[in-house]
CSV table of C-alpha atoms in Angstrom, one decimal:
chain,number,residue,atom,x,y,z
A,27,ILE,CA,10.9,10.8,17.8
A,28,LEU,CA,11.2,8.4,15.2
A,29,VAL,CA,8.2,6.5,13.8
A,30,GLU,CA,9.0,2.8,12.2
A,31,THR,CA,12.7,1.5,11.9
A,32,GLY,CA,12.0,-0.1,8.7
A,33,ILE,CA,13.4,-3.9,7.7
A,34,GLY,CA,16.9,-3.5,9.0
A,35,GLY,CA,20.3,-4.5,7.8
A,36,ASP,CA,21.3,-7.6,10.0
A,37,LEU,CA,19.4,-10.6,8.2
A,38,ASP,CA,20.2,-13.1,5.6
A,39,PRO,CA,21.1,-11.8,2.6
A,40,LYS,CA,18.7,-14.0,0.6
A,41,PHE,CA,16.2,-12.2,2.7
A,42,TYR,CA,16.4,-9.0,1.6
A,43,GLU,CA,16.7,-10.4,-2.2
A,44,TYR,CA,13.5,-12.0,-1.8
A,45,TYR,CA,11.6,-8.9,-0.5
A,46,SER,CA,13.8,-6.8,-3.1
A,47,VAL,CA,15.1,-4.3,-0.3
A,48,GLU,CA,17.8,-2.2,-0.7
A,49,ARG,CA,19.6,-1.7,2.6
A,50,LYS,CA,22.1,1.1,2.0
A,51,PRO,CA,22.6,3.5,3.6
A,52,GLY,CA,20.7,2.3,6.3
A,53,LEU,CA,18.6,3.9,9.0
A,54,VAL,CA,21.4,5.2,11.1
A,55,LEU,CA,23.5,6.5,8.4
A,56,SER,CA,20.2,8.3,6.8
A,57,LEU,CA,19.6,9.8,10.3
A,58,GLU,CA,23.1,10.9,10.4
A,59,LYS,CA,23.0,12.7,7.1
A,60,LEU,CA,20.0,14.6,8.7
A,61,GLY,CA,22.1,15.6,11.4
A,62,TYR,CA,21.0,13.0,13.9
A,63,GLN,CA,22.8,10.3,16.1
A,64,ALA,CA,21.3,7.3,17.2
A,65,GLU,CA,21.7,8.7,21.0
A,66,ASP,CA,19.7,11.6,20.3
A,67,ILE,CA,16.1,9.7,19.8
A,68,ASP,CA,14.1,9.8,22.6
A,69,PHE,CA,11.1,8.1,21.4
A,70,VAL,CA,10.5,5.2,19.0
A,71,VAL,CA,6.9,4.4,17.9
A,72,ASN,CA,6.5,1.1,16.4
A,73,THR,CA,2.9,1.0,14.8
A,74,HIS,CA,3.3,-2.8,14.8
A,75,LEU,CA,5.9,-5.5,15.6
A,76,HIS,CA,6.0,-6.9,11.6
A,77,PHE,CA,9.7,-7.2,10.8
A,78,ASP,CA,9.5,-4.5,8.2
A,79,HIS,CA,8.3,-2.1,10.3
A,80,CYS,CA,10.5,-2.5,13.5
A,81,GLY,CA,13.4,-4.4,12.0
A,82,GLY,CA,15.7,-1.6,12.8
A,83,ASN,CA,15.1,-1.2,16.3
A,84,THR,CA,18.1,-3.0,16.9
A,85,SER,CA,21.4,-4.2,15.5
A,86,LYS,CA,24.5,-6.2,16.1
A,87,ASN,CA,27.1,-5.6,18.3
A,88,GLU,CA,31.0,-6.4,18.2
A,89,LYS,CA,29.9,-9.5,19.8
A,90,GLY,CA,27.0,-10.4,17.3
A,91,GLU,CA,24.4,-9.6,20.1
A,92,ASP,CA,21.2,-8.4,18.8
A,93,VAL,CA,20.8,-4.8,21.0
A,94,PRO,CA,18.6,-1.7,20.6
A,95,THR,CA,19.8,0.8,18.2
A,96,PHE,CA,18.7,3.5,19.9
A,97,PRO,CA,20.0,3.3,23.2
A,98,LYS,CA,18.4,6.3,24.9
A,99,ALA,CA,15.0,5.8,23.3
A,100,ARG,CA,11.8,4.5,24.9
A,101,TYR,CA,10.3,2.1,22.3
A,102,ILE,CA,6.4,2.7,22.5
A,103,ILE,CA,4.1,-0.5,21.7
A,104,GLN,CA,0.9,-1.4,22.3
A,105,LYS,CA,0.8,-3.8,25.1
A,106,GLY,CA,-1.6,-6.1,22.7
A,107,GLU,CA,0.4,-6.0,19.8
A,108,TRP,CA,3.6,-7.0,22.1
A,109,GLU,CA,1.5,-10.0,23.5
A,110,ASP,CA,0.5,-10.8,20.1
A,111,ALA,CA,4.2,-10.4,18.5
A,112,LEU,CA,4.9,-13.5,21.8
A,113,HIS,CA,2.4,-15.4,20.9
A,114,PRO,CA,1.5,-15.0,17.0
A,115,SER,CA,-1.3,-16.8,14.9
A,116,GLU,CA,-0.4,-19.2,12.3
A,117,ARG,CA,-1.2,-17.0,9.9
A,118,ASP,CA,1.1,-14.1,10.8
A,119,LYS,CA,3.9,-16.0,13.3
A,120,ALA,CA,6.4,-15.5,10.0
A,121,SER,CA,6.0,-11.5,10.5
A,122,TYR,CA,7.3,-11.3,13.6
A,123,LEU,CA,11.2,-11.7,14.2
A,124,GLU,CA,11.8,-12.1,18.2
A,125,GLN,CA,15.2,-10.3,17.4
A,126,ASN,CA,13.6,-7.3,16.6
A,127,PHE,CA,11.9,-6.8,20.1
A,128,LEU,CA,12.8,-8.7,22.7
A,129,PRO,CA,16.2,-6.9,23.2
A,130,LEU,CA,14.1,-3.8,24.0
A,131,GLU,CA,12.5,-5.7,27.4
A,132,LYS,CA,16.2,-6.7,28.0
A,133,TYR,CA,17.9,-3.5,28.2
A,134,GLY,CA,14.6,-1.7,29.8
A,135,LEU,CA,14.0,0.3,26.8
A,136,LEU,CA,10.3,-1.3,26.2
A,137,GLN,CA,7.6,1.2,27.0
A,138,LEU,CA,3.9,-1.1,26.7
A,139,VAL,CA,1.1,1.2,26.4
A,140,ASP,CA,-2.4,0.0,26.5
A,141,GLY,CA,-4.6,1.9,24.4
A,142,ASN,CA,-4.1,5.9,23.2
A,143,LYS,CA,-1.7,7.8,24.8
A,144,GLU,CA,0.2,11.1,24.7
A,145,ILE,CA,3.5,10.3,24.9
A,146,SER,CA,5.0,13.7,24.6
A,147,GLU,CA,3.3,17.5,24.2
A,148,GLY,CA,0.7,17.1,21.0
A,149,VAL,CA,2.3,13.6,20.0
A,150,GLU,CA,-0.2,10.7,20.6
A,151,VAL,CA,-0.5,7.2,19.5
A,152,ILE,CA,-3.6,6.0,18.8
A,153,VAL,CA,-5.3,2.5,18.6
A,154,VAL,CA,-6.5,1.8,15.1
A,155,PRO,CA,-6.7,-1.8,14.8
A,156,GLY,CA,-7.5,-4.1,11.3
A,157,HIS,CA,-3.9,-4.8,9.9
A,158,THR,CA,-3.2,-6.1,13.7
A,159,SER,CA,-5.6,-6.5,16.4
A,160,ARG,CA,-3.4,-3.5,18.3
A,161,HIS,CA,-2.1,-1.6,15.6
A,162,GLN,CA,-1.9,2.0,16.5
A,163,CYS,CA,-1.1,5.0,14.3
A,164,LEU,CA,0.9,8.3,15.5
A,165,LYS,CA,-1.0,11.8,15.4
A,166,VAL,CA,1.2,14.9,15.9
A,167,SER,CA,-0.7,18.3,16.7
A,168,THR,CA,1.5,21.6,16.3
A,169,GLY,CA,0.6,25.1,15.1
A,170,GLY,CA,-3.0,24.2,14.3
A,171,LYS,CA,-1.8,21.4,11.8
A,172,VAL,CA,-2.0,17.9,11.9
A,173,PHE,CA,0.1,15.2,11.1
A,174,PHE,CA,-1.2,11.5,10.9
A,175,PHE,CA,1.0,8.5,10.3
A,176,LEU,CA,-1.2,5.9,8.9
A,177,GLY,CA,1.4,2.9,9.3
A,178,ASP,CA,-0.9,0.2,7.6
A,179,LEU,CA,-3.8,1.2,7.9
A,180,VAL,CA,-3.5,2.8,4.9
A,181,PRO,CA,0.1,1.6,3.2
A,182,THR,CA,0.1,3.6,0.0
A,183,SER,CA,-1.7,6.1,-1.6
A,184,ALA,CA,-3.5,3.3,-4.2
A,185,HIS,CA,-5.1,1.9,-0.8
A,186,VAL,CA,-7.6,5.0,-0.6
A,187,GLY,CA,-10.6,3.6,-1.9
A,188,LEU,CA,-12.3,2.1,1.1
A,189,SER,CA,-12.4,-1.4,-0.2
A,190,TYR,CA,-8.5,-1.4,-1.2
A,191,ILE,CA,-7.1,-3.5,1.8
A,192,MET,CA,-4.0,-5.5,2.1
A,193,SER,CA,-4.6,-9.4,2.2
A,194,TYR,CA,-2.3,-9.1,5.2
A,195,ASP,CA,-5.1,-7.6,7.4
A,196,LEU,CA,-6.2,-10.1,10.0
A,197,PHE,CA,-9.8,-7.5,10.3
A,198,PRO,CA,-10.2,-6.5,7.0
A,199,GLN,CA,-13.8,-5.1,8.1
A,200,GLN,CA,-12.4,-3.2,10.7
A,201,THR,CA,-9.4,-1.5,8.5
A,202,LEU,CA,-12.3,-0.5,5.9
A,203,GLU,CA,-14.3,1.4,9.0
A,204,ASN,CA,-11.4,2.6,10.5
A,205,LYS,CA,-10.5,4.0,7.2
A,206,ARG,CA,-13.7,6.0,6.8
A,207,GLU,CA,-13.6,7.4,10.4
A,208,TYR,CA,-9.9,8.9,9.9
A,209,PHE,CA,-10.2,10.0,6.4
A,210,GLU,CA,-13.6,12.1,7.6
A,211,GLN,CA,-11.6,13.5,10.4
A,212,ALA,CA,-8.9,14.1,7.9
A,213,ILE,CA,-10.8,15.8,5.6
A,214,GLU,CA,-12.4,18.1,8.2
A,215,GLU,CA,-9.3,19.4,9.8
A,216,ASP,CA,-6.9,18.9,6.6
A,217,TRP,CA,-4.7,16.9,8.2
A,218,ILE,CA,-1.1,15.5,6.3
A,219,LEU,CA,-1.3,12.1,6.0
A,220,ALA,CA,2.3,9.6,5.8
A,221,PHE,CA,1.6,6.7,3.8
A,222,ASN,CA,4.8,4.6,4.8
A,223,HIS,CA,4.9,2.0,1.7
A,224,ASP,CA,4.4,4.3,-0.7
A,225,PRO,CA,7.3,4.8,-3.1
A,226,GLU,CA,6.2,7.7,-4.8
A,227,HIS,CA,4.1,9.7,-2.7
A,228,PHE,CA,4.8,9.6,1.2
A,229,PHE,CA,3.0,12.4,2.3
A,230,GLY,CA,-0.7,13.3,1.0
A,231,LYS,CA,-4.1,14.3,1.7
A,232,VAL,CA,-7.5,12.7,1.3
A,233,LYS,CA,-10.2,14.6,-0.8
A,234,LYS,CA,-13.9,13.3,-1.0
A,235,VAL,CA,-15.2,13.6,-4.9
A,236,ASN,CA,-18.6,12.1,-5.7
A,237,ASN,CA,-18.8,10.6,-2.6
A,238,LYS,CA,-15.5,8.6,-2.9
A,239,TYR,CA,-12.2,9.1,-1.2
A,240,THR,CA,-9.5,10.3,-3.4
A,241,PHE,CA,-5.8,10.8,-2.7
A,242,GLU,CA,-4.0,14.3,-3.4
A,243,ALA,CA,-0.4,14.9,-3.4
A,244,LEU,CA,1.3,17.8,-1.5
A,245,LYS,CA,2.1,20.7,-3.4
């Protein structure tokens, strides 16, 4: 199971320069260093379809066509998010690039889900709106432990404070309310959290000190 595919590597070099993105070694080579081939991936979960989260869903073949990067995977995307990507608002239309997701449908690898769903034993996608209307997180329960991939609900450890919310969020009040709800669960059940945009602390936990939520790095 692969969660998010990053920004990809097939766009104009000026695009990557603008966002200060280092493309090498790239997603596929990074997976190969861990012992996995693209064909080994069974599921790809996109929390949402903004280009920095699903850009590696597809890649160019020898003909220059956009094809799914993971040919044996099912790409798990919320139905509402798919519809928003096809018909984006003026505010977020620049964040959706069709080459990142339309080929999934063309090649029969798209699996739309509508709401919370267990996609494999102990692995569940959970709708947590705020950043987008159908943004989803991933919860993995195994061996008495819970791992929770936050996506853009809480992009970095610096966003743990309830009022620290990205200006990109379409529904910031929902973001705040959902942060509170899931932080309380995370504290009670000692979840390990993933902060996908944090350059220093990808994993950590949340604690409550003097009625405020704080970040705690994994030891």
